[in-house]
Structure formats: structure tokens, C-alpha cells
Amino acid sequence: MLWDGRDKASGKVCLKQAAWDSGNAERDEKARKILKAEAYPEACLYPQRAYREGPGFVVEGELEMAGKRLPVRVLGELREEGGGYRFSGSFTTRFSQWGLERPRFLFLEVRDEVEVYLEARLLR
């Protein structure tokens, strides 16, 4: 990811879907199936803007996952750390936006809306 220090961002940040690891093999297998990891092995963020907003930091762009590419706005904080930065943020999305089945356990089904948390280390 490239950031001009003002508001322009570009690049591509990807996560391998097969790397899903919650510590429970059965749950991980189900998560990979729900995320369609075999057909879509990566989920990628394409940042377009990154800027300070009050005390927070915002990254806007598009997220590509499960064969769709949708706009996303990640709100978080950017801290200087060891010659670079650490970004911690989150955004809300819905399984239905991506055409994904909601996880179920016995008679319970998770809500459609989920909060996604992320953390990234950025080097200069």
C-alpha cells in the first residue's frame, strides 16, 4: 500500500482465505466454505484514500471478496511505531452484501451484520 501522507492511497493488501485460523479446525473448515475460499483464495483491499479525521484515521477503497468488489470505509487509528506505523480499525458489513451464507451452529444463526476488525503494520 502506498500513502502520500495527505489523502491519496493506492495498492493492494490481500489476505489468503485458507489462512483462516480460529483455533478450531471444524469451525475453520466451515468458515473457509462460507467464504468460498476454494473458488476465491484471496480477499483484497484496494485503498484509494487514507486520511486523518479528527483523532481517528480513515482508509477508503474497495474490498474484493467472494467474487464481488464493494466500497469499504475503515475507521481506526494510526500510531507511530518502530520507524513505521500501526493501523487498527474496523468496518461493518453484511454476509448478504457478499452473497454469503450466514454461519449456523445447531439452531443458532449469526446476525447478517458483522463487524470486521483489522490491524496492519506499515513501513516507511
C-alpha positions as a Markdown table, in Angstrom:
| # | Residue | x | y | z |
|---|---|---|---|---|
| 1 | Met | 0.0 | 0.0 | 0.0 |
| 2 | Leu | 1.2 | 3.5 | -0.8 |
| 3 | Trp | 0.1 | 6.6 | 1.0 |
| 4 | Asp | 1.2 | 10.1 | 0.1 |
| 5 | Gly | 0.9 | 11.4 | 3.7 |
| 6 | Arg | -2.2 | 13.5 | 2.9 |
| 7 | Asp | -5.1 | 11.6 | 1.5 |
| 8 | Lys | -4.2 | 9.7 | -1.6 |
| 9 | Ala | -3.6 | 5.9 | -1.2 |
| 10 | Ser | -3.1 | 3.1 | -3.7 |
| 11 | Gly | -2.0 | -0.5 | -3.8 |
| 12 | Lys | -3.4 | -3.8 | -2.8 |
| 13 | Val | -3.5 | -5.6 | 0.5 |
| 14 | Cys | -4.6 | -9.3 | 0.4 |
| 15 | Leu | -5.4 | -12.0 | 2.9 |
| 16 | Lys | -5.2 | -15.7 | 2.0 |
| 17 | Gln | -8.6 | -17.2 | 2.8 |
| 18 | Ala | -7.0 | -20.6 | 3.5 |
| 19 | Ala | -5.1 | -19.0 | 6.4 |
| 20 | Trp | -8.3 | -18.7 | 8.4 |
| 21 | Asp | -7.3 | -20.0 | 11.9 |
| 22 | Ser | -9.7 | -19.6 | 14.9 |
| 23 | Gly | -8.0 | -22.4 | 16.8 |
| 24 | Asn | -10.9 | -24.8 | 16.0 |
| 25 | Ala | -10.3 | -27.0 | 12.9 |
| 26 | Glu | -14.0 | -27.8 | 12.3 |
| 27 | Arg | -15.0 | -24.1 | 12.6 |
| 28 | Asp | -12.2 | -23.1 | 10.3 |
| 29 | Glu | -13.2 | -25.5 | 7.7 |
| 30 | Lys | -16.8 | -24.2 | 7.8 |
| 31 | Ala | -15.6 | -20.6 | 7.7 |
| 32 | Arg | -13.5 | -21.3 | 4.6 |
| 33 | Lys | -16.5 | -23.0 | 2.9 |
| 34 | Ile | -18.8 | -20.0 | 3.8 |
| 35 | Leu | -16.1 | -17.6 | 2.4 |
| 36 | Lys | -15.8 | -19.7 | -0.8 |
| 37 | Ala | -12.1 | -19.9 | -0.2 |
| 38 | Glu | -11.5 | -22.6 | -2.8 |
| 39 | Ala | -13.1 | -20.5 | -5.6 |
| 40 | Tyr | -11.8 | -17.2 | -4.2 |
| 41 | Pro | -8.5 | -17.8 | -2.4 |
| 42 | Glu | -7.8 | -14.2 | -1.5 |
| 43 | Ala | -9.7 | -11.3 | -0.1 |
| 44 | Cys | -8.1 | -8.0 | -1.2 |
| 45 | Leu | -8.4 | -4.4 | -0.1 |
| 46 | Tyr | -7.7 | -1.7 | -2.8 |
| 47 | Pro | -7.2 | 1.5 | -0.9 |
| 48 | Gln | -8.0 | 4.8 | -2.7 |
| 49 | Arg | -7.9 | 7.3 | 0.1 |
| 50 | Ala | -6.3 | 7.4 | 3.6 |
| 51 | Tyr | -6.5 | 10.4 | 5.8 |
| 52 | Arg | -6.8 | 11.8 | 9.4 |
| 53 | Glu | -10.3 | 12.6 | 10.5 |
| 54 | Gly | -10.3 | 14.3 | 13.9 |
| 55 | Pro | -8.4 | 12.0 | 16.3 |
| 56 | Gly | -9.0 | 9.0 | 14.0 |
| 57 | Phe | -7.7 | 7.7 | 10.7 |
| 58 | Val | -9.8 | 6.6 | 7.7 |
| 59 | Val | -9.0 | 4.2 | 4.8 |
| 60 | Glu | -11.5 | 4.2 | 2.0 |
| 61 | Gly | -11.4 | 1.9 | -1.0 |
| 62 | Glu | -12.8 | -1.3 | -2.3 |
| 63 | Leu | -12.8 | -4.8 | -0.8 |
| 64 | Glu | -12.8 | -7.8 | -3.2 |
| 65 | Met | -14.1 | -11.0 | -1.6 |
| 66 | Ala | -16.2 | -14.0 | -2.8 |
| 67 | Gly | -16.3 | -12.7 | -6.4 |
| 68 | Lys | -17.6 | -9.3 | -5.5 |
| 69 | Arg | -15.9 | -5.9 | -5.2 |
| 70 | Leu | -17.6 | -3.4 | -2.9 |
| 71 | Pro | -16.8 | 0.0 | -1.4 |
| 72 | Val | -15.5 | 0.0 | 2.2 |
| 73 | Arg | -14.7 | 2.7 | 4.7 |
| 74 | Val | -12.4 | 1.6 | 7.6 |
| 75 | Leu | -12.3 | 3.8 | 10.6 |
| 76 | Gly | -9.5 | 3.4 | 13.1 |
| 77 | Glu | -6.3 | 4.9 | 14.5 |
| 78 | Leu | -2.8 | 5.3 | 13.1 |
| 79 | Arg | 0.1 | 5.3 | 15.6 |
| 80 | Glu | 3.8 | 5.7 | 15.0 |
| 81 | Glu | 5.7 | 2.5 | 15.9 |
| 82 | Gly | 9.3 | 1.5 | 15.4 |
| 83 | Gly | 10.1 | 3.5 | 12.3 |
| 84 | Gly | 6.7 | 3.0 | 10.8 |
| 85 | Tyr | 3.1 | 3.0 | 11.8 |
| 86 | Arg | 0.4 | 0.6 | 13.1 |
| 87 | Phe | -3.1 | 0.9 | 11.9 |
| 88 | Ser | -6.0 | -0.6 | 13.9 |
| 89 | Gly | -9.5 | -0.2 | 12.5 |
| 90 | Ser | -12.9 | -1.7 | 11.8 |
| 91 | Phe | -15.8 | -1.6 | 9.4 |
| 92 | Thr | -19.3 | -3.1 | 9.3 |
| 93 | Thr | -20.6 | -5.3 | 6.5 |
| 94 | Arg | -23.2 | -7.9 | 5.9 |
| 95 | Phe | -23.0 | -11.5 | 4.8 |
| 96 | Ser | -25.9 | -10.8 | 2.4 |
| 97 | Gln | -23.9 | -8.0 | 0.7 |
| 98 | Trp | -21.4 | -10.6 | -0.4 |
| 99 | Gly | -23.9 | -13.3 | -1.3 |
| 100 | Leu | -22.5 | -15.4 | 1.6 |
| 101 | Glu | -24.5 | -17.8 | 3.8 |
| 102 | Arg | -24.5 | -16.9 | 7.5 |
| 103 | Pro | -22.8 | -19.3 | 9.8 |
| 104 | Arg | -25.0 | -21.6 | 11.9 |
| 105 | Phe | -24.4 | -23.7 | 15.0 |
| 106 | Leu | -27.2 | -26.1 | 15.9 |
| 107 | Phe | -30.3 | -23.9 | 15.9 |
| 108 | Leu | -28.4 | -20.6 | 16.1 |
| 109 | Glu | -27.6 | -18.4 | 13.2 |
| 110 | Val | -25.3 | -15.4 | 13.4 |
| 111 | Arg | -26.6 | -11.9 | 12.5 |
| 112 | Asp | -26.3 | -10.7 | 8.9 |
| 113 | Glu | -24.4 | -7.7 | 10.1 |
| 114 | Val | -20.8 | -8.3 | 11.3 |
| 115 | Glu | -18.0 | -6.0 | 12.5 |
| 116 | Val | -14.7 | -6.7 | 10.8 |
| 117 | Tyr | -11.5 | -5.7 | 12.8 |
| 118 | Leu | -8.1 | -5.4 | 11.2 |
| 119 | Glu | -4.6 | -4.4 | 12.2 |
| 120 | Ala | -1.7 | -3.7 | 9.9 |
| 121 | Arg | 1.9 | -2.6 | 10.3 |
| 122 | Leu | 3.0 | 0.0 | 7.8 |
| 123 | Leu | 6.6 | 0.6 | 7.0 |
| 124 | Arg | 8.1 | 3.8 | 5.6 |
